[in-house]
Tab-separated table of N, CA and C in Angstrom:
chain	number	residue	atom	x	y	z
A	1	ASP	N	-19.222	4.617	-29.596
A	1	ASP	CA	-19.094	5.102	-30.964
A	1	ASP	C	-18.062	4.246	-31.698
A	2	ARG	N	-18.465	3.648	-32.785
A	2	ARG	CA	-17.572	2.765	-33.538
A	2	ARG	C	-17.305	3.351	-34.915
A	3	GLY	N	-16.919	4.613	-34.956
A	3	GLY	CA	-16.673	5.287	-36.214
A	3	GLY	C	-15.317	5.017	-36.828
A	4	MET	N	-14.386	4.462	-36.088
A	4	MET	CA	-13.020	4.252	-36.570
A	4	MET	C	-12.859	2.828	-37.090
A	5	LEU	N	-13.373	2.552	-38.299
A	5	LEU	CA	-13.237	1.234	-38.925
A	5	LEU	C	-13.746	0.118	-38.019
A	6	GLY	N	-14.810	0.404	-37.286
A	6	GLY	CA	-15.395	-0.609	-36.426
A	6	GLY	C	-14.858	-0.641	-35.011
A	7	TRP	N	-13.907	0.209	-34.689
A	7	TRP	CA	-13.307	0.224	-33.355
A	7	TRP	C	-13.858	1.390	-32.541
A	8	ALA	N	-14.114	1.142	-31.278
A	8	ALA	CA	-14.387	2.218	-30.332
A	8	ALA	C	-13.027	2.598	-29.753
A	9	VAL	N	-12.617	3.840	-29.946
A	9	VAL	CA	-11.269	4.273	-29.564
A	9	VAL	C	-11.327	5.154	-28.325
A	10	SER	N	-10.501	4.814	-27.343
A	10	SER	CA	-10.320	5.636	-26.149
A	10	SER	C	-8.837	5.939	-26.027
A	11	GLY	N	-8.517	7.084	-25.449
A	11	GLY	CA	-7.119	7.443	-25.270
A	11	GLY	C	-6.889	8.135	-23.948
A	12	VAL	N	-5.699	7.916	-23.392
A	12	VAL	CA	-5.306	8.544	-22.128
A	12	VAL	C	-3.908	9.100	-22.303
A	13	ASP	N	-3.683	10.308	-21.826
A	13	ASP	CA	-2.362	10.934	-21.876
A	13	ASP	C	-2.219	11.825	-20.650
A	14	PRO	N	-1.018	11.932	-20.085
A	14	PRO	CA	-0.850	12.783	-18.901
A	14	PRO	C	-0.929	14.279	-19.202
A	15	SER	N	-0.787	14.666	-20.447
A	15	SER	CA	-0.757	16.078	-20.815
A	15	SER	C	-2.164	16.630	-21.042
A	16	THR	N	-2.584	17.558	-20.193
A	16	THR	CA	-3.895	18.181	-20.394
A	16	THR	C	-3.908	18.961	-21.706
A	17	GLU	N	-2.790	19.600	-22.034
A	17	GLU	CA	-2.689	20.334	-23.297
A	17	GLU	C	-2.782	19.377	-24.488
A	18	GLY	N	-2.111	18.245	-24.386
A	18	GLY	CA	-2.155	17.257	-25.460
A	18	GLY	C	-3.553	16.711	-25.676
A	19	ILE	N	-4.261	16.420	-24.598
A	19	ILE	CA	-5.637	15.921	-24.706
A	19	ILE	C	-6.531	16.992	-25.318
A	20	ALA	N	-6.373	18.245	-24.900
A	20	ALA	CA	-7.188	19.329	-25.459
A	20	ALA	C	-6.957	19.460	-26.964
A	21	ARG	N	-5.715	19.399	-27.398
A	21	ARG	CA	-5.401	19.499	-28.832
A	21	ARG	C	-5.971	18.310	-29.600
A	22	ALA	N	-5.844	17.122	-29.027
A	22	ALA	CA	-6.377	15.928	-29.695
A	22	ALA	C	-7.895	16.010	-29.827
A	23	LYS	N	-8.575	16.514	-28.802
A	23	LYS	CA	-10.035	16.639	-28.855
A	23	LYS	C	-10.473	17.629	-29.927
A	24	GLU	N	-9.661	18.656	-30.188
A	24	GLU	CA	-9.977	19.601	-31.265
A	24	GLU	C	-9.999	18.894	-32.618
A	25	HIS	N	-9.049	18.009	-32.831
A	25	HIS	CA	-8.917	17.325	-34.118
A	25	HIS	C	-9.772	16.063	-34.219
A	26	TYR	N	-10.046	15.427	-33.089
A	26	TYR	CA	-10.787	14.163	-33.072
A	26	TYR	C	-11.885	14.211	-32.012
A	27	PRO	N	-12.886	15.081	-32.202
A	27	PRO	CA	-13.904	15.258	-31.166
A	27	PRO	C	-14.762	14.011	-30.924
A	28	HIS	N	-14.776	13.074	-31.851
A	28	HIS	CA	-15.595	11.864	-31.713
A	28	HIS	C	-14.923	10.782	-30.865
A	29	LEU	N	-13.657	10.978	-30.514
A	29	LEU	CA	-12.954	9.978	-29.709
A	29	LEU	C	-13.136	10.245	-28.219
A	30	SER	N	-13.003	9.206	-27.433
A	30	SER	CA	-13.083	9.294	-25.979
A	30	SER	C	-11.663	9.496	-25.444
A	31	LEU	N	-11.296	10.738	-25.155
A	31	LEU	CA	-9.929	11.076	-24.747
A	31	LEU	C	-9.938	11.645	-23.334
A	32	HIS	N	-8.974	11.194	-22.515
A	32	HIS	CA	-8.963	11.556	-21.103
A	32	HIS	C	-7.550	11.873	-20.631
A	33	GLN	N	-7.462	12.792	-19.671
A	33	GLN	CA	-6.183	13.087	-19.035
A	33	GLN	C	-5.993	12.077	-17.913
A	34	GLY	N	-4.816	11.458	-17.877
A	34	GLY	CA	-4.514	10.484	-16.842
A	34	GLY	C	-3.125	9.933	-17.055
A	35	SER	N	-2.744	8.981	-16.222
A	35	SER	CA	-1.403	8.416	-16.359
A	35	SER	C	-1.445	6.901	-16.211
A	36	ALA	N	-0.354	6.283	-16.562
A	36	ALA	CA	-0.218	4.831	-16.445
A	36	ALA	C	-0.210	4.387	-14.989
A	37	TYR	N	-0.130	5.318	-14.069
A	37	TYR	CA	-0.144	4.985	-12.648
A	37	TYR	C	-1.552	5.044	-12.054
A	38	ASP	N	-2.515	5.527	-12.836
A	38	ASP	CA	-3.904	5.573	-12.383
A	38	ASP	C	-4.544	4.191	-12.553
A	39	ASP	N	-5.647	3.970	-11.871
A	39	ASP	CA	-6.399	2.721	-12.044
A	39	ASP	C	-7.303	2.888	-13.265
A	40	LEU	N	-6.692	2.828	-14.437
A	40	LEU	CA	-7.404	3.113	-15.682
A	40	LEU	C	-8.489	2.087	-15.977
A	41	ALA	N	-8.277	0.835	-15.621
A	41	ALA	CA	-9.293	-0.194	-15.867
A	41	ALA	C	-10.558	0.090	-15.054
A	42	ALA	N	-10.411	0.579	-13.825
A	42	ALA	CA	-11.577	0.919	-13.006
A	42	ALA	C	-12.318	2.110	-13.609
A	43	LEU	N	-11.577	3.029	-14.211
A	43	LEU	CA	-12.187	4.222	-14.796
A	43	LEU	C	-12.819	3.963	-16.157
A	44	TYR	N	-12.181	3.149	-16.993
A	44	TYR	CA	-12.604	3.033	-18.394
A	44	TYR	C	-12.926	1.616	-18.839
A	45	GLY	N	-12.691	0.625	-17.998
A	45	GLY	CA	-12.992	-0.748	-18.362
A	45	GLY	C	-11.827	-1.447	-19.034
A	46	GLN	N	-12.123	-2.601	-19.618
A	46	GLN	CA	-11.107	-3.384	-20.314
A	46	GLN	C	-11.372	-3.339	-21.811
A	47	PHE	N	-10.322	-3.647	-22.577
A	47	PHE	CA	-10.377	-3.535	-24.029
A	47	PHE	C	-9.773	-4.779	-24.675
A	48	PRO	N	-10.240	-5.132	-25.878
A	48	PRO	CA	-9.648	-6.275	-26.571
A	48	PRO	C	-8.226	-6.002	-27.048
A	49	VAL	N	-7.936	-4.747	-27.350
A	49	VAL	CA	-6.593	-4.348	-27.787
A	49	VAL	C	-6.229	-3.047	-27.081
A	50	VAL	N	-5.035	-3.005	-26.506
A	50	VAL	CA	-4.525	-1.787	-25.873
A	50	VAL	C	-3.169	-1.486	-26.488
A	51	THR	N	-2.991	-0.252	-26.952
A	51	THR	CA	-1.695	0.162	-27.485
A	51	THR	C	-1.059	1.163	-26.539
A	52	SER	N	0.227	1.036	-26.385
A	52	SER	CA	1.023	1.966	-25.589
A	52	SER	C	2.229	2.312	-26.455
A	53	LEU	N	2.167	3.464	-27.083
A	53	LEU	CA	3.158	3.828	-28.089
A	53	LEU	C	4.155	4.837	-27.542
A	54	GLU	N	5.408	4.400	-27.457
A	54	GLU	CA	6.513	5.259	-27.021
A	54	GLU	C	6.245	5.858	-25.643
A	55	VAL	N	5.818	5.018	-24.707
A	55	VAL	CA	5.517	5.426	-23.332
A	55	VAL	C	6.468	4.777	-22.330
A	56	VAL	N	6.691	3.470	-22.458
A	56	VAL	CA	7.384	2.695	-21.421
A	56	VAL	C	8.784	3.232	-21.121
A	57	GLU	N	9.416	3.893	-22.058
A	57	GLU	CA	10.755	4.440	-21.823
A	57	GLU	C	10.732	5.699	-20.956
A	58	HIS	N	9.532	6.214	-20.674
A	58	HIS	CA	9.391	7.434	-19.873
A	58	HIS	C	8.926	7.173	-18.436
A	59	VAL	N	8.573	5.938	-18.093
A	59	VAL	CA	7.955	5.687	-16.784
A	59	VAL	C	8.990	5.394	-15.702
A	60	TYR	N	8.706	5.905	-14.515
A	60	TYR	CA	9.588	5.702	-13.363
A	60	TYR	C	9.379	4.336	-12.729
A	61	ASP	N	8.171	3.833	-12.822
A	61	ASP	CA	7.811	2.575	-12.167
A	61	ASP	C	7.284	1.606	-13.227
A	62	PRO	N	8.180	0.933	-13.946
A	62	PRO	CA	7.733	0.097	-15.059
A	62	PRO	C	6.822	-1.059	-14.644
A	63	ARG	N	7.001	-1.610	-13.462
A	63	ARG	CA	6.133	-2.718	-13.038
A	63	ARG	C	4.703	-2.233	-12.791
A	64	ARG	N	4.566	-1.064	-12.250
A	64	ARG	CA	3.222	-0.503	-12.052
A	64	ARG	C	2.577	-0.186	-13.400
A	65	TYR	N	3.368	0.360	-14.324
A	65	TYR	CA	2.891	0.609	-15.690
A	65	TYR	C	2.394	-0.695	-16.319
A	66	ALA	N	3.191	-1.769	-16.210
A	66	ALA	CA	2.833	-3.060	-16.813
A	66	ALA	C	1.583	-3.642	-16.158
A	67	ALA	N	1.432	-3.459	-14.853
A	67	ALA	CA	0.232	-3.936	-14.160
A	67	ALA	C	-1.004	-3.190	-14.659
A	68	THR	N	-0.870	-1.884	-14.876
A	68	THR	CA	-1.975	-1.094	-15.423
A	68	THR	C	-2.325	-1.575	-16.825
A	69	LEU	N	-1.315	-1.805	-17.638
A	69	LEU	CA	-1.525	-2.307	-18.998
A	69	LEU	C	-2.259	-3.648	-18.961
A	70	PHE	N	-1.799	-4.559	-18.111
A	70	PHE	CA	-2.416	-5.881	-17.986
A	70	PHE	C	-3.879	-5.755	-17.570
A	71	ALA	N	-4.165	-4.873	-16.614
A	71	ALA	CA	-5.540	-4.694	-16.137
A	71	ALA	C	-6.454	-4.150	-17.233
A	72	LEU	N	-5.915	-3.361	-18.148
A	72	LEU	CA	-6.715	-2.777	-19.230
A	72	LEU	C	-7.068	-3.780	-20.325
A	73	VAL	N	-6.254	-4.809	-20.491
A	73	VAL	CA	-6.475	-5.788	-21.560
A	73	VAL	C	-7.425	-6.873	-21.060
A	74	GLN	N	-8.514	-7.072	-21.775
A	74	GLN	CA	-9.444	-8.126	-21.364
A	74	GLN	C	-8.821	-9.497	-21.600
A	75	PRO	N	-9.227	-10.511	-20.837
A	75	PRO	CA	-8.678	-11.853	-21.038
A	75	PRO	C	-8.806	-12.282	-22.505
A	76	GLY	N	-7.712	-12.809	-23.046
A	76	GLY	CA	-7.660	-13.186	-24.454
A	76	GLY	C	-7.294	-12.036	-25.371
A	77	GLY	N	-7.172	-10.836	-24.809
A	77	GLY	CA	-6.861	-9.649	-25.596
A	77	GLY	C	-5.370	-9.461	-25.809
A	78	THR	N	-5.047	-8.376	-26.483
A	78	THR	CA	-3.674	-8.119	-26.913
A	78	THR	C	-3.194	-6.749	-26.465
A	79	ALA	N	-1.957	-6.699	-26.003
A	79	ALA	CA	-1.271	-5.433	-25.720
A	79	ALA	C	-0.213	-5.235	-26.794
A	80	ILE	N	-0.118	-4.012	-27.291
A	80	ILE	CA	0.898	-3.641	-28.275
A	80	ILE	C	1.691	-2.494	-27.669
A	81	VAL	N	2.986	-2.709	-27.485
A	81	VAL	CA	3.854	-1.727	-26.823
A	81	VAL	C	5.018	-1.405	-27.754
A	82	SER	N	5.185	-0.118	-28.072
A	82	SER	CA	6.358	0.271	-28.863
A	82	SER	C	7.292	1.108	-28.002
A	83	THR	N	8.577	0.983	-28.293
A	83	THR	CA	9.611	1.730	-27.570
A	83	THR	C	10.863	1.759	-28.437
A	84	PRO	N	11.731	2.747	-28.262
A	84	PRO	CA	12.992	2.713	-29.006
A	84	PRO	C	13.748	1.414	-28.731
A	85	TYR	N	14.382	0.895	-29.760
A	85	TYR	CA	15.135	-0.349	-29.654
A	85	TYR	C	16.542	-0.054	-29.151
A	86	HIS	N	17.004	-0.834	-28.167
A	86	HIS	CA	18.356	-0.691	-27.630
A	86	HIS	C	18.977	-2.069	-27.462
A	87	GLY	N	19.392	-2.634	-28.560
A	87	GLY	CA	20.071	-3.921	-28.533
A	87	GLY	C	21.579	-3.728	-28.558
A	88	TYR	N	22.303	-4.811	-28.331
A	88	TYR	CA	23.761	-4.774	-28.231
A	88	TYR	C	24.408	-4.151	-29.466
A	89	TRP	N	24.051	-4.621	-30.663
A	89	TRP	CA	24.710	-4.142	-31.883
A	89	TRP	C	24.412	-2.672	-32.153
A	90	LYS	N	23.206	-2.230	-31.844
A	90	LYS	CA	22.879	-0.818	-32.031
A	90	LYS	C	23.695	0.041	-31.069
A	91	ASN	N	23.768	-0.370	-29.811
A	91	ASN	CA	24.550	0.392	-28.836
A	91	ASN	C	26.025	0.412	-29.212
A	92	LEU	N	26.543	-0.707	-29.708
A	92	LEU	CA	27.932	-0.766	-30.158
A	92	LEU	C	28.157	0.182	-31.334
A	93	ALA	N	27.228	0.199	-32.284
A	93	ALA	CA	27.340	1.100	-33.433
A	93	ALA	C	27.319	2.560	-32.988
A	94	LEU	N	26.465	2.896	-32.027
A	94	LEU	CA	26.424	4.264	-31.497
A	94	LEU	C	27.753	4.632	-30.849
A	95	ALA	N	28.330	3.708	-30.094
A	95	ALA	CA	29.607	3.975	-29.421
A	95	ALA	C	30.738	4.145	-30.432
A	96	ILE	N	30.823	3.259	-31.409
A	96	ILE	CA	31.907	3.310	-32.400
A	96	ILE	C	31.840	4.576	-33.246
A	97	THR	N	30.628	5.030	-33.558
A	97	THR	CA	30.470	6.219	-34.407
A	97	THR	C	30.477	7.522	-33.611
A	98	GLY	N	30.650	7.441	-32.293
A	98	GLY	CA	30.707	8.649	-31.473
A	98	GLY	C	29.356	9.310	-31.261
A	99	ARG	N	28.280	8.572	-31.428
A	99	ARG	CA	26.937	9.154	-31.293
A	99	ARG	C	26.242	8.781	-29.985
A	100	MET	N	26.971	8.140	-29.093
A	100	MET	CA	26.364	7.673	-27.847
A	100	MET	C	25.817	8.836	-27.012
A	101	ASP	N	26.593	9.907	-26.832
A	101	ASP	CA	26.129	11.033	-26.016
A	101	ASP	C	24.904	11.705	-26.618
A	102	ALA	N	24.897	11.875	-27.931
A	102	ALA	CA	23.746	12.508	-28.577
A	102	ALA	C	22.499	11.632	-28.445
A	103	HIS	N	22.682	10.331	-28.549
A	103	HIS	CA	21.546	9.409	-28.492
A	103	HIS	C	20.998	9.265	-27.072
A	104	PHE	N	21.867	9.153	-26.105
A	104	PHE	CA	21.465	8.956	-24.710
A	104	PHE	C	21.596	10.252	-23.904
A	105	THR	N	21.312	11.386	-24.524
A	105	THR	CA	21.533	12.658	-23.852
A	105	THR	C	20.735	12.776	-22.549
A	106	ALA	N	21.397	13.260	-21.536
A	106	ALA	CA	20.744	13.523	-20.252
A	106	ALA	C	20.131	14.920	-20.231
A	107	LEU	N	20.323	15.681	-21.296
A	107	LEU	CA	19.865	17.067	-21.337
A	107	LEU	C	18.456	17.220	-21.910
A	108	TRP	N	17.813	16.139	-22.276
A	108	TRP	CA	16.474	16.182	-22.856
A	108	TRP	C	15.449	16.226	-21.727
A	109	ASP	N	14.783	17.377	-21.556
A	109	ASP	CA	13.751	17.500	-20.532
A	109	ASP	C	12.648	16.479	-20.792
A	110	HIS	N	12.254	15.763	-19.765
A	110	HIS	CA	11.189	14.756	-19.839
A	110	HIS	C	11.530	13.647	-20.828
A	111	GLY	N	12.782	13.394	-21.010
A	111	GLY	CA	13.234	12.406	-21.990
A	111	GLY	C	13.148	10.978	-21.492
A	112	HIS	N	13.845	10.126	-22.198
A	112	HIS	CA	13.832	8.698	-21.882
A	112	HIS	C	14.631	8.434	-20.607
A	113	ILE	N	14.021	7.690	-19.700
A	113	ILE	CA	14.706	7.342	-18.454
A	113	ILE	C	14.969	5.847	-18.355
A	114	LYS	N	14.372	5.075	-19.251
A	114	LYS	CA	14.592	3.626	-19.319
A	114	LYS	C	14.940	3.283	-20.762
A	115	PHE	N	15.862	2.373	-20.932
A	115	PHE	CA	16.286	1.943	-22.263
A	115	PHE	C	16.092	0.438	-22.339
A	116	TRP	N	15.163	-0.005	-23.183
A	116	TRP	CA	14.694	-1.380	-23.199
A	116	TRP	C	15.338	-2.195	-24.302
A	117	SER	N	15.567	-3.453	-23.994
A	117	SER	CA	15.965	-4.446	-24.992
A	117	SER	C	14.802	-5.434	-25.116
A	118	ILE	N	14.876	-6.306	-26.096
A	118	ILE	CA	13.839	-7.330	-26.233
A	118	ILE	C	13.776	-8.182	-24.965
A	119	ARG	N	14.924	-8.519	-24.421
A	119	ARG	CA	14.962	-9.356	-23.218
A	119	ARG	C	14.316	-8.659	-22.022
A	120	THR	N	14.667	-7.387	-21.784
A	120	THR	CA	14.147	-6.707	-20.594
A	120	THR	C	12.659	-6.391	-20.728
A	121	LEU	N	12.209	-5.995	-21.917
A	121	LEU	CA	10.783	-5.719	-22.093
A	121	LEU	C	9.971	-7.013	-22.022
A	122	SER	N	10.516	-8.102	-22.552
A	122	SER	CA	9.849	-9.413	-22.420
A	122	SER	C	9.682	-9.783	-20.955
A	123	GLU	N	10.731	-9.591	-20.183
A	123	GLU	CA	10.684	-9.915	-18.754
A	123	GLU	C	9.620	-9.091	-18.043
A	124	LEU	N	9.552	-7.794	-18.338
A	124	LEU	CA	8.553	-6.924	-17.717
A	124	LEU	C	7.138	-7.406	-18.041
A	125	LEU	N	6.880	-7.681	-19.305
A	125	LEU	CA	5.540	-8.106	-19.715
A	125	LEU	C	5.194	-9.480	-19.149
A	126	ARG	N	6.143	-10.378	-19.119
A	126	ARG	CA	5.922	-11.719	-18.563
A	126	ARG	C	5.616	-11.621	-17.065
A	127	GLU	N	6.389	-10.798	-16.336
A	127	GLU	CA	6.134	-10.601	-14.896
A	127	GLU	C	4.721	-10.091	-14.646
A	128	ALA	N	4.219	-9.248	-15.551
A	128	ALA	CA	2.878	-8.672	-15.392
A	128	ALA	C	1.780	-9.691	-15.677
A	129	GLY	N	2.138	-10.807	-16.331
A	129	GLY	CA	1.153	-11.847	-16.606
A	129	GLY	C	0.885	-12.106	-18.073
A	130	PHE	N	1.524	-11.354	-18.956
A	130	PHE	CA	1.311	-11.550	-20.391
A	130	PHE	C	2.000	-12.819	-20.874
A	131	ALA	N	1.500	-13.366	-21.975
A	131	ALA	CA	2.052	-14.584	-22.572
A	131	ALA	C	2.182	-14.385	-24.084
A	132	ASP	N	2.787	-15.364	-24.738
A	132	ASP	CA	2.926	-15.346	-26.203
A	132	ASP	C	3.489	-14.010	-26.691
A	133	ILE	N	4.555	-13.563	-26.069
A	133	ILE	CA	5.154	-12.263	-26.389
A	133	ILE	C	6.047	-12.419	-27.613
A	134	ARG	N	5.815	-11.573	-28.598
A	134	ARG	CA	6.676	-11.571	-29.783
A	134	ARG	C	7.026	-10.130	-30.128
A	135	PHE	N	8.052	-9.971	-30.941
A	135	PHE	CA	8.556	-8.642	-31.264
A	135	PHE	C	8.707	-8.448	-32.761
A	136	GLU	N	8.494	-7.225	-33.176
A	136	GLU	CA	8.816	-6.755	-34.519
A	136	GLU	C	9.744	-5.562	-34.326
A	137	ARG	N	10.656	-5.389	-35.255
A	137	ARG	CA	11.538	-4.217	-35.203
A	137	ARG	C	11.181	-3.290	-36.354
A	138	VAL	N	11.346	-1.995	-36.122
A	138	VAL	CA	11.029	-0.981	-37.118
A	138	VAL	C	12.333	-0.351	-37.579
A	139	GLY	N	12.631	-0.499	-38.841
A	139	GLY	CA	13.858	0.050	-39.410
A	139	GLY	C	14.374	-0.853	-40.509
A	140	ARG	N	15.257	-0.319	-41.340
A	140	ARG	CA	15.769	-1.076	-42.487
A	140	ARG	C	16.676	-2.227	-42.083
A	141	VAL	N	17.484	-2.016	-41.051
A	141	VAL	CA	18.435	-3.034	-40.611
A	141	VAL	C	17.998	-3.495	-39.217
A	142	PRO	N	17.521	-4.736	-39.072
A	142	PRO	CA	16.985	-5.180	-37.776
A	142	PRO	C	17.915	-4.943	-36.589
A	143	ALA	N	19.204	-5.178	-36.735
A	143	ALA	CA	20.133	-5.003	-35.608
A	143	ALA	C	20.289	-3.541	-35.203
A	144	LEU	N	19.941	-2.625	-36.118
A	144	LEU	CA	20.054	-1.189	-35.841
A	144	LEU	C	18.681	-0.521	-35.814
A	145	ALA	N	17.650	-1.278	-35.542
A	145	ALA	CA	16.274	-0.786	-35.604
A	145	ALA	C	16.077	0.473	-34.770
A	146	LYS	N	15.183	1.330	-35.247
A	146	LYS	CA	14.830	2.546	-34.518
A	146	LYS	C	13.940	2.201	-33.325
A	147	SER	N	12.935	1.389	-33.575
A	147	SER	CA	11.985	1.019	-32.528
A	147	SER	C	11.716	-0.474	-32.569
A	148	MET	N	11.113	-0.942	-31.491
A	148	MET	CA	10.635	-2.323	-31.466
A	148	MET	C	9.194	-2.299	-30.979
A	149	ILE	N	8.451	-3.277	-31.428
A	149	ILE	CA	7.044	-3.393	-31.069
A	149	ILE	C	6.839	-4.758	-30.431
A	150	ALA	N	6.361	-4.747	-29.201
A	150	ALA	CA	6.028	-5.988	-28.501
A	150	ALA	C	4.538	-6.237	-28.659
A	151	ILE	N	4.189	-7.458	-28.995
A	151	ILE	CA	2.797	-7.881	-29.086
A	151	ILE	C	2.637	-9.008	-28.073
A	152	ALA	N	1.746	-8.807	-27.103
A	152	ALA	CA	1.604	-9.768	-26.008
A	152	ALA	C	0.126	-10.069	-25.772
A	153	ARG	N	-0.163	-11.295	-25.406
A	153	ARG	CA	-1.533	-11.737	-25.158
A	153	ARG	C	-1.772	-11.876	-23.661
A	154	ARG	N	-2.944	-11.418	-23.241
A	154	ARG	CA	-3.358	-11.678	-21.854
A	154	ARG	C	-4.108	-13.007	-21.840
A	155	PRO	N	-3.597	-13.986	-21.084
A	155	PRO	CA	-4.277	-15.302	-21.037
A	155	PRO	C	-5.697	-15.191	-20.478
């Protein structure tokens, strides 16, 4: 089904409740319960573009996640990964303003367990086999960006 501006859209999420709610609102999409640790490419095939939005900061095994992402992207295709931005100047600003504990709270159930920088996320994607990795930051001040978006090509 190519009803979404010419795209066939598939989605995977570990939350059965989340998938059920999404299917109520978007019954024409192919939505499945699963995780980044499953062999998703064997189940659903490969895609020209794969997005992973605000996921990588929650995974226990980032290399396995990246391998799954790589397997899902067809050769010549693109992976788009977003995650909160954690660069030096942002972390320094959080520390100076006394907001470090609130930002990196350990009390958030199912919260962020990994905090990525451009360097560390680049390394993860490169190790998985991606090339031509570039980044965009989301926010008014690049050094204090809220999120970053990695765009990577599978050779």
